[in-house]
Coordinates of C-alpha atoms and ligand atoms in Angstrom, one line a residue:
X1 CA 0.0 0.0 0.0
X2 CA 2.8 2.3 0.8
X3 CA 4.2 2.0 -2.7
X4 CA 0.9 2.9 -4.2
X5 CA 1.0 6.2 -2.2
X6 CA 4.2 6.9 -4.0
X7 CA 2.4 6.7 -7.3
X8 CA -0.4 8.8 -6.1
X9 CA 2.0 11.5 -5.0
X10 CA 3.3 11.7 -8.5
X11 CA 0.0 12.9 -9.8
X12 CA 0.5 16.6 -10.9
X13 CA -1.6 19.3 -9.3
X14 CA -4.2 21.2 -11.3
X15 CA -1.9 24.3 -11.2
X16 CA 1.0 22.3 -12.7
X17 CA -1.1 21.7 -15.8
X18 CA -2.5 25.2 -15.8
X19 CA 1.0 26.6 -16.0
X20 CA 1.8 24.9 -19.3
X21 CA 1.8 26.6 -22.7
X22 CA -0.7 24.2 -24.3
X23 CA -3.2 24.9 -21.5
X24 CA -2.9 28.6 -22.1
X25 CA -3.8 28.1 -25.7
X26 CA -6.7 25.9 -24.7
X27 CA -8.0 28.5 -22.4
X28 CA -8.0 31.0 -25.2
X29 CA -9.9 28.7 -27.5
X30 CA -12.4 27.3 -25.0
X31 CA -12.8 28.9 -21.5
X32 CA -10.9 28.9 -18.2
X33 CA -13.8 27.1 -16.5
X34 CA -14.1 24.4 -19.1
X35 CA -10.3 23.7 -19.2
X36 CA -10.1 23.5 -15.4
X37 CA -13.1 21.1 -15.4
X38 CA -11.2 19.0 -18.0
X39 CA -8.0 19.0 -15.9
X40 CA -9.9 18.0 -12.8
X41 CA -11.7 15.1 -14.6
X42 CA -8.4 13.8 -16.1
X43 CA -6.7 13.9 -12.7
X44 CA -9.6 12.3 -10.9
X45 CA -9.6 9.5 -13.5
X46 CA -5.9 9.0 -13.1
X47 CA -6.3 8.8 -9.3
X48 CA -9.0 6.3 -9.6
X49 CA -7.1 4.1 -12.0
X50 CA -4.0 4.1 -9.7
X51 CA -6.2 3.1 -6.8
X52 CA -7.8 0.3 -8.7
X53 CA -4.6 -1.0 -10.5
X54 CA -2.4 -3.7 -9.0
X55 CA 1.2 -2.8 -8.2
X56 CA 2.6 -4.8 -11.1
X57 CA 0.8 -2.8 -13.6
X58 CA 2.1 0.4 -12.0
X59 CA 5.6 -0.8 -11.9
X60 CA 5.4 -1.7 -15.6
X61 CA 4.3 1.9 -16.2
X62 CA 1.1 0.8 -17.9
X63 CA -0.6 3.8 -16.4
X64 CA 0.7 7.1 -17.7
X65 CA 1.3 9.9 -15.2
X66 CA 3.4 12.1 -17.5
X67 CA 2.0 15.7 -17.9
X68 CA 2.2 15.4 -21.6
X69 CA -0.1 12.4 -21.7
X70 CA -2.5 14.1 -19.3
X71 CA -2.6 17.2 -21.5
X72 CA -3.6 15.1 -24.5
X73 CA -6.5 13.7 -22.4
X74 CA -7.5 17.2 -21.5
X75 CA -7.5 18.2 -25.1
X76 CA -9.7 15.2 -26.0
X77 CA -12.1 16.1 -23.2
X78 CA -12.5 19.6 -24.7
X79 CA -13.0 18.3 -28.2
X80 CA -15.7 16.0 -27.0
X81 CA -17.3 18.8 -25.0
X82 CA -17.5 21.1 -27.9
X83 CA -18.7 18.7 -30.6
X84 CA -22.5 18.7 -31.2
X85 CA -24.6 16.3 -29.2
X86 CA -27.2 16.3 -31.9
X87 CA -25.4 15.0 -35.0
X88 CA -26.1 13.3 -38.3
X89 CA -26.1 9.5 -38.3
X90 CA -26.1 6.8 -40.9
X91 CA -29.4 4.8 -40.7
X92 CA -28.6 1.3 -41.8
X93 CA -31.6 -0.1 -39.9
X94 CA -33.9 -0.2 -43.0
X95 CA -36.7 1.6 -40.9
X96 CA -37.6 4.5 -43.1
X97 CA -39.5 6.7 -40.6
X98 CA -37.3 6.0 -37.6
X99 CA -38.7 8.2 -34.8
X100 CA -35.5 7.9 -32.7
X101 CA -33.3 8.8 -35.6
X102 CA -35.4 11.9 -36.5
X103 CA -38.1 10.5 -38.8
X104 CA -38.0 12.1 -42.2
X105 CA -35.1 13.6 -44.2
X106 CA -36.0 16.8 -45.9
X107 CA -36.2 17.3 -49.7
X108 CA -33.5 19.5 -51.3
X109 CA -36.0 22.3 -51.7
X110 CA -37.1 22.1 -48.1
X111 CA -33.4 22.2 -46.9
X112 CA -32.8 25.3 -49.0
X113 CA -35.9 26.9 -47.7
X114 CA -34.8 26.4 -44.1
X115 CA -31.4 27.7 -44.9
X116 CA -32.8 30.8 -46.6
X117 CA -35.3 31.7 -43.8
X118 CA -32.7 31.1 -41.1
X119 CA -30.3 33.7 -42.4
X120 CA -32.7 36.6 -43.2
X121 CA -35.7 38.3 -41.6
X122 CA -38.8 36.9 -43.2
X123 CA -42.5 37.6 -44.0
X124 CA -43.4 35.3 -41.1
X125 CA -46.2 37.4 -39.7
X126 CA -46.5 40.4 -41.9
X127 CA -49.0 41.2 -44.7
X128 CA -47.0 42.7 -47.5
X129 CA -50.0 44.6 -49.0
X130 CA -51.2 46.4 -45.9
X131 CA -47.8 46.3 -44.1
X132 CA -49.9 45.2 -41.1
X133 CA -49.6 42.1 -38.9
X134 CA -50.3 38.9 -40.8
X135 CA -50.7 35.3 -39.9
X136 CA -47.9 32.8 -39.9
X137 CA -50.3 30.1 -41.1
X138 CA -51.0 32.0 -44.3
X139 CA -47.9 30.6 -45.9
X140 CA -49.1 27.0 -46.0
X141 CA -52.9 27.5 -45.9
X142 CA -53.4 27.8 -49.6
X143 CA -51.2 24.9 -50.6
X144 CA -52.8 22.7 -48.0
X145 CA -56.4 23.5 -49.1
X146 CA -55.3 23.1 -52.7
X147 CA -53.9 19.6 -52.1
X148 CA -56.5 18.3 -49.7
X149 CA -59.7 19.9 -50.9
X150 CA -60.3 21.3 -47.4
X151 CA -61.7 24.7 -46.7
X152 CA -59.1 25.8 -44.3
X153 CA -55.8 24.7 -42.7
X154 CA -53.7 25.2 -39.6
X155 CA -50.3 23.9 -38.5
X156 CA -49.1 23.2 -35.0
X157 CA -46.0 21.7 -33.4
X158 CA -46.9 18.0 -34.0
X159 CA -49.9 15.8 -34.5
X160 CA -50.2 15.0 -30.8
X161 CA -50.7 18.8 -30.3
X162 CA -53.1 18.9 -33.2
X163 CA -55.3 16.3 -31.5
X164 CA -55.1 18.0 -28.1
X165 CA -56.0 21.4 -29.7
X166 CA -58.9 20.0 -31.6
X167 CA -60.4 18.3 -28.5
X168 CA -59.7 21.3 -26.3
X169 CA -61.2 23.8 -28.7
X170 CA -64.2 21.8 -29.8
X171 CA -65.1 19.5 -26.9
X172 CA -63.8 20.8 -23.5
X173 CA -66.4 19.8 -20.8
X174 CA -68.2 17.9 -23.5
X175 CA -68.4 14.2 -24.4
X176 CA -66.4 12.7 -27.2
X177 CA -67.7 9.6 -28.8
X178 CA -65.1 7.1 -30.1
X179 CA -65.0 3.4 -31.0
X180 CA -63.5 1.2 -28.3
X181 CA -61.1 -0.4 -30.9
X182 CA -59.6 3.0 -31.7
X183 CA -58.2 4.0 -28.2
X184 CA -54.8 4.1 -29.7
X185 CA -51.4 4.3 -28.0
X186 CA -48.5 5.2 -30.1
X187 CA -44.8 5.5 -29.1
X188 CA -43.7 8.2 -26.8
X189 CA -46.7 7.8 -24.5
X190 CA -49.4 9.4 -26.7
X191 CA -52.6 7.7 -25.6
X192 CA -55.9 8.8 -26.9
X193 CA -57.7 8.4 -23.5
X194 CA -55.0 10.4 -21.8
X195 CA -55.0 13.2 -24.4
X196 CA -58.7 13.3 -24.0
X197 CA -58.5 13.7 -20.3
X198 CA -55.9 16.5 -20.7
X199 CA -58.3 18.4 -23.0
X200 CA -61.1 18.3 -20.5
X201 CA -63.3 16.3 -22.8
X202 CA -65.1 13.2 -21.5
X203 CA -64.5 9.9 -23.2
X204 CA -67.5 7.9 -24.3
X205 CA -66.4 4.5 -25.7
X206 CA -68.8 2.7 -28.0
X207 CA -68.9 -0.8 -29.5
X208 CA -66.5 -3.6 -28.6
X209 CA -62.8 -4.1 -29.3
X210 CA -63.4 -5.6 -32.7
X211 CA -66.8 -4.3 -33.8
X212 CA -68.6 -1.0 -33.8
X213 CA -71.8 0.0 -35.7
X214 CA -73.3 3.3 -36.6
X215 CA -76.2 2.7 -34.2
X216 CA -73.6 2.5 -31.4
X217 CA -72.5 6.0 -32.1
X218 CA -76.1 7.3 -32.5
X219 CA -77.2 5.8 -29.2
X220 CA -74.3 7.5 -27.4
X221 CA -75.2 11.0 -28.7
X222 CA -76.7 13.2 -26.0
X223 CA -77.0 17.0 -25.2
X224 CA -73.5 16.7 -23.8
X225 CA -71.8 15.4 -26.9
X226 CA -69.2 17.7 -28.3
X227 CA -67.8 15.7 -31.3
X228 CA -67.4 12.3 -32.9
X229 CA -63.8 11.2 -33.1
X230 CA -62.3 8.6 -35.4
X231 CA -58.7 7.6 -34.9
X232 CA -56.8 5.8 -37.5
X233 CA -55.3 2.7 -35.9
X234 CA -52.1 3.5 -37.6
X235 CA -49.7 1.2 -35.7
X236 CA -51.9 -1.9 -35.4
X237 CA -54.7 -3.7 -37.1
X238 CA -57.7 -5.5 -35.7
X239 CA -58.0 -8.6 -37.9
X240 CA -60.6 -11.3 -38.5
X241 CA -64.2 -10.7 -37.3
X242 CA -64.3 -7.0 -37.4
X243 CA -66.6 -4.0 -38.2
X244 CA -65.8 -0.4 -38.4
X245 CA -68.1 2.5 -39.4
X246 CA -67.1 4.2 -42.6
X247 CA -66.1 7.8 -42.3
X248 CA -68.8 8.7 -44.8
X249 CA -71.5 7.3 -42.6
X250 CA -70.1 8.8 -39.5
X251 CA -70.0 12.2 -41.2
X252 CA -73.6 11.9 -42.1
X253 CA -74.5 11.1 -38.6
X254 CA -72.4 14.1 -37.4
X255 CA -74.3 16.4 -39.8
X256 CA -77.6 15.1 -38.7
X257 CA -76.9 16.1 -35.1
X258 CA -74.8 19.1 -36.0
X259 CA -71.7 17.6 -34.4
X260 CA -68.2 17.9 -35.9
X261 CA -66.5 14.7 -37.0
X262 CA -62.8 14.8 -36.3
X263 CA -60.4 12.3 -37.7
X264 CA -56.9 11.7 -36.4
X265 CA -55.2 10.1 -39.5
X266 CA -51.9 9.6 -37.7
X267 CA -49.4 9.5 -40.6
X268 CA -51.4 11.1 -43.2
X269 CA -50.6 10.6 -46.8
X270 CA -51.4 12.7 -49.9
X271 CA -50.7 10.1 -52.6
X272 CA -52.1 6.7 -53.5
X273 CA -50.2 4.0 -51.6
X274 CA -51.4 1.2 -53.7
X275 CA -49.3 2.5 -56.6
X276 CA -46.3 1.2 -54.7
X277 CA -47.8 -2.2 -54.0
X278 CA -48.7 -1.3 -50.5
X279 CA -52.1 -1.8 -49.0
X280 CA -54.6 1.0 -49.3
X281 CA -54.3 3.8 -46.7
X282 CA -56.8 6.6 -46.6
X283 CA -55.4 9.8 -48.0
X284 CA -56.1 13.2 -46.4
X285 CA -58.1 14.1 -49.6
X286 CA -60.2 10.9 -49.1
X287 CA -61.1 11.9 -45.5
X288 CA -62.1 15.4 -46.5
X289 CA -64.0 14.0 -49.5
X290 CA -65.9 11.6 -47.2
X291 CA -67.1 14.5 -45.1
X292 CA -64.7 14.7 -42.1
X293 CA -65.0 18.2 -40.6
X294 CA -61.5 18.2 -39.2
X295 CA -58.5 16.0 -40.1
X296 CA -55.2 15.9 -38.3
X297 CA -51.9 14.3 -39.4
X298 CA -48.2 14.4 -38.9
X299 CA -45.8 16.4 -41.0
X300 CA -42.8 14.1 -40.6
X301 CA -44.3 10.6 -41.1
X302 CA -45.4 9.5 -44.6
X303 CA -45.6 13.1 -45.7
X304 CA -41.9 13.3 -45.5
X305 CA -41.6 16.9 -44.2
X306 CA -40.6 18.5 -40.9
X307 CA -42.1 17.7 -37.5
X308 CA -45.5 19.3 -37.5
X309 CA -49.2 18.7 -36.8
X310 CA -51.3 19.6 -39.8
X311 CA -55.0 20.3 -39.3
X312 CA -57.3 20.7 -42.3
X313 CA -61.1 21.1 -42.4
X314 CA -64.1 23.4 -42.1
X315 CA -63.3 27.0 -41.4
X316 CA -65.9 27.2 -38.7
X317 CA -64.1 24.7 -36.5
X318 CA -60.6 25.7 -37.4
X319 CA -61.4 29.3 -36.4
X320 CA -62.2 28.0 -33.0
X321 CA -58.9 26.3 -32.8
X322 CA -57.0 29.3 -34.0
X323 CA -58.6 31.4 -31.3
X324 CA -57.9 28.9 -28.5
X325 CA -55.1 29.9 -26.1
X326 CA -53.5 26.4 -26.5
X327 CA -52.9 27.3 -30.2
X328 CA -50.3 29.8 -29.0
X329 CA -48.7 27.2 -26.8
X330 CA -48.2 24.7 -29.6
X331 CA -47.3 27.2 -32.3
X332 CA -44.9 26.2 -35.1
X333 CA -41.7 28.1 -35.8
X334 CA -40.6 29.6 -39.1
X335 CA -38.1 26.8 -40.0
X336 CA -41.0 24.3 -39.8
X337 CA -43.2 26.5 -42.0
X338 CA -40.4 27.0 -44.5
X339 CA -39.7 23.3 -44.8
X340 CA -43.3 22.4 -44.8
X341 CA -44.3 24.8 -47.6
X342 CA -41.4 23.6 -49.8
X343 CA -42.3 19.9 -49.1
X344 CA -46.0 20.5 -49.9
X345 CA -45.2 22.2 -53.1
X346 CA -43.5 19.1 -54.4
X347 CA -46.8 17.3 -54.1
X348 CA -48.3 19.4 -56.9
X349 CA -46.6 17.0 -59.2
X350 CA -46.8 13.5 -57.7
X351 CA -44.0 12.1 -59.9
X352 CA -41.8 14.9 -58.6
X353 CA -42.8 14.1 -55.0
X354 CA -41.7 10.5 -55.4
X355 CA -38.3 11.6 -56.7
X356 CA -37.7 14.6 -54.4
X357 CA -39.1 13.6 -51.0
X358 CA -36.6 11.2 -49.4
X359 CA -39.3 9.3 -47.5
X360 CA -41.2 8.5 -50.6
X361 CA -38.1 7.8 -52.7
X362 CA -36.8 5.3 -50.2
X363 CA -40.2 3.5 -50.3
X364 CA -39.8 3.1 -54.0
X365 CA -36.3 1.9 -54.6
X366 CA -36.4 -1.0 -57.0
X367 CA -35.2 -4.4 -55.7
X368 CA -32.6 -4.7 -58.5
X369 CA -31.0 -1.4 -57.4
X370 CA -30.8 -2.4 -53.8
X371 CA -29.2 -5.7 -54.8
X372 CA -26.6 -3.9 -56.9
X373 CA -25.8 -1.5 -54.1
X374 CA -25.5 -4.3 -51.6
X375 CA -23.0 -6.1 -53.9
X376 CA -20.9 -2.9 -54.3
X377 CA -21.0 -2.2 -50.6
X378 CA -19.9 -5.7 -49.7
X379 CA -17.0 -5.6 -52.1
X380 CA -15.9 -2.2 -50.8
X381 CA -16.0 -3.5 -47.2
X382 CA -14.2 -6.7 -48.1
X383 CA -11.3 -4.7 -49.4
X384 CA -10.7 -2.9 -46.2
X385 CA -11.6 -5.3 -43.5
X386 CA -9.7 -8.2 -42.0
X387 CA -10.5 -11.8 -42.9
X388 CA -11.9 -12.6 -39.4
X389 CA -15.0 -10.8 -40.6
X390 CA -17.6 -12.7 -42.6
X391 CA -19.6 -10.9 -45.2
X392 CA -22.7 -12.0 -47.2
X393 CA -25.6 -10.5 -49.1
X394 CA -29.1 -11.5 -47.9
X395 CA -32.6 -10.8 -49.1
X396 CA -34.5 -9.4 -46.2
X397 CA -37.3 -6.8 -45.5
X398 CA -37.3 -3.2 -44.5
X399 CA -40.0 -1.5 -42.4
X400 CA -41.8 1.8 -43.1
X401 CA -41.9 2.7 -39.4
X402 CA -43.4 5.7 -37.7
X403 CA -46.5 3.6 -36.9
X404 CA -47.4 3.6 -40.6
X405 CA -48.3 0.4 -42.5
X406 CA -47.5 -1.9 -39.5
X407 CA -48.0 -5.1 -41.4
X408 CA -46.1 -4.2 -44.6
X409 CA -42.7 -5.5 -45.3
X410 CA -40.7 -4.1 -48.1
X411 CA -38.4 -6.6 -49.9
X412 CA -34.8 -5.4 -49.6
X413 CA -31.2 -6.5 -49.7
X414 CA -28.8 -6.2 -46.8
X415 CA -25.1 -6.8 -46.3
X416 CA -24.6 -9.2 -43.4
X417 CA -21.5 -8.8 -41.3
X418 CA -20.2 -11.0 -38.5
X419 CA -16.9 -11.7 -36.7
X420 CA -15.4 -15.1 -35.9
X421 CA -15.0 -14.3 -32.2
X422 CA -16.7 -11.0 -31.4
X423 CA -20.4 -10.7 -30.8
X424 CA -22.6 -8.5 -33.0
X425 CA -23.7 -6.3 -30.1
X426 CA -20.1 -5.3 -29.5
X427 CA -19.4 -4.4 -33.1
X428 CA -22.7 -2.5 -33.1
X429 CA -21.6 -0.5 -30.1
X430 CA -18.4 0.5 -31.9
X431 CA -20.3 1.7 -34.9
X432 CA -22.7 3.7 -32.8
X433 CA -19.7 5.5 -31.2
X434 CA -18.2 6.2 -34.6
X435 CA -18.3 9.7 -36.1
X436 CA -20.7 9.7 -37.8
X437 CA -22.6 7.2 -35.7
X438 CA -23.9 4.2 -37.6
X439 CA -27.1 2.3 -36.6
X440 CA -27.8 -1.2 -37.9
X441 CA -30.1 -4.1 -37.4
X442 CA -28.9 -7.2 -35.5
X443 CA -30.1 -10.6 -36.5
X444 CA -28.8 -13.9 -35.3
X445 CA -25.5 -12.5 -34.0
X446 CA -24.8 -10.6 -37.3
X447 CA -25.1 -7.0 -38.3
X448 CA -27.4 -6.2 -41.2
X449 CA -26.8 -3.1 -43.2
X450 CA -30.0 -2.3 -45.1
X451 CA -29.3 -0.5 -48.3
X452 CA -32.7 1.1 -48.4
X453 CA -32.1 3.7 -45.8
X454 CA -28.3 4.3 -46.4
X455 CA -27.9 7.4 -48.5
X456 CA -25.5 7.1 -51.4
X457 CA -23.1 9.8 -50.1
X458 CA -22.9 8.0 -46.8
X459 CA -21.4 4.8 -48.3
X460 CA -17.8 5.9 -48.2
X461 CA -18.1 6.9 -44.5
X462 CA -19.6 3.6 -43.7
X463 CA -16.8 1.7 -45.4
X464 CA -14.2 4.0 -43.6
X465 CA -15.8 3.2 -40.2
X466 CA -15.5 -0.5 -40.8
X467 CA -11.9 -0.1 -41.9
X468 CA -11.1 1.2 -38.5
X469 CA -12.7 -1.6 -36.6
X470 CA -10.4 -4.5 -35.6
X471 CA -10.8 -7.3 -33.2
X472 CA -8.4 -10.0 -32.2
X473 CA -4.9 -9.7 -33.5
Ligands
PLP1 C1 -48.1 9.3 -34.9 C2 -49.5 9.5 -34.5 C3 -49.8 10.6 -33.6 C4 -48.8 11.6 -33.1 O1 -48.2 12.3 -34.1 P1 -46.9 13.1 -33.8 O2 -46.7 13.9 -35.0 O3 -45.8 12.1 -33.5 O4 -47.2 14.0 -32.6 C5 -51.1 10.7 -33.2 N1 -52.1 9.9 -33.6 C6 -51.8 8.8 -34.5 C7 -52.9 7.9 -34.9 C8 -50.5 8.6 -34.9 O5 -50.2 7.6 -35.7

């Protein structure tokens, strides 16, 4: 123990490091406080390592106590501290709308719009003709009504906020009638019954889990009813012996009792999904056409734009929402509006939308192309990686994600990588800690790189990251 004390005594003091030339430079670049914090951390680490190490290790000088070494560690600490925490990653998981990885990538035009609006003052809330205060919603209202056929439109922070606002503005202290099979929970703790409670509306469930009829709704309508709600069961399906009420019939019922019919579409798409061989999903236009008074959907799921909650429908009801105090709380910012306007404009020409909007483009990559890309990627990896790694190409399936099309699997090709004596989890961890971080699927102790969600310009970085990984010798 005595000998360990000797090593501990060798640890330099904070002031010893502070007196060096390099630290002076670091203080200029970062800040005195941050540099001192770095020095303290490095010294504390060293002390801990000496206390934990056995004497033999210390005698062999396996633990560096030299000032020069410690300064290097301080520098690394500062580099780590000043790099962004929110950073781009390579998504090799094959999940297109990956909520944890930021959902949708923006189209080129949307990227440009954000860039432009972020570096200038803008017409955010100004009417150019009168010079008076305008509305921030005016920038997307016309394009949204044009594309969906609705009378009016409003955009808020996200779809969860859109649903909360609709319920708060149209049904606080009133009853909301909804089918029992539609009490959806989606990721991130959004549950329809809880949102309803938050809004002050009272939930009235009708029907059974698998079946609901129009007469169930009609029987539940009283003086207290505020609206009829339909929620798209976006992330699950009730299969087998089932019955739902068509939106068209629900809308007629609403009209008969002068009650608004609100539909939460979840993902919300503007194009026909059957064109890609997917199952039919109601489009926003369909819902408006079938008489929904208010439809809400996300901006960053199948639409492929920025995070936003889009509300379209009858002006009478949207005016109530615009005037509600909660609308100010869930207001969207100018970057969202800029990106959303640009994204929506791509939809004027659906062919263009398929090409320009990354979410739609990734859905539509032909299998041949994925196979070819997988072959090239495998070859490029083979050239830089040691022979302890096994590589193969496999046919597999990608997922759409974001709670959209939960049952659909998109045929894809993946590069499968495994190591003779290192587990897949361990390799995956190294890749996550790479710059840029790389996220993969793991299946049967192998890493799968799904070519569908890897962008072309990311392939060299992916190969470079694998080049740096070594295990064993
Ligand atoms: C995704 C989803 C939401 C929430 O949308 P966010 O934009 O993530 O807030 C609400 N309802 C349904 C049915 C959904 O699928």
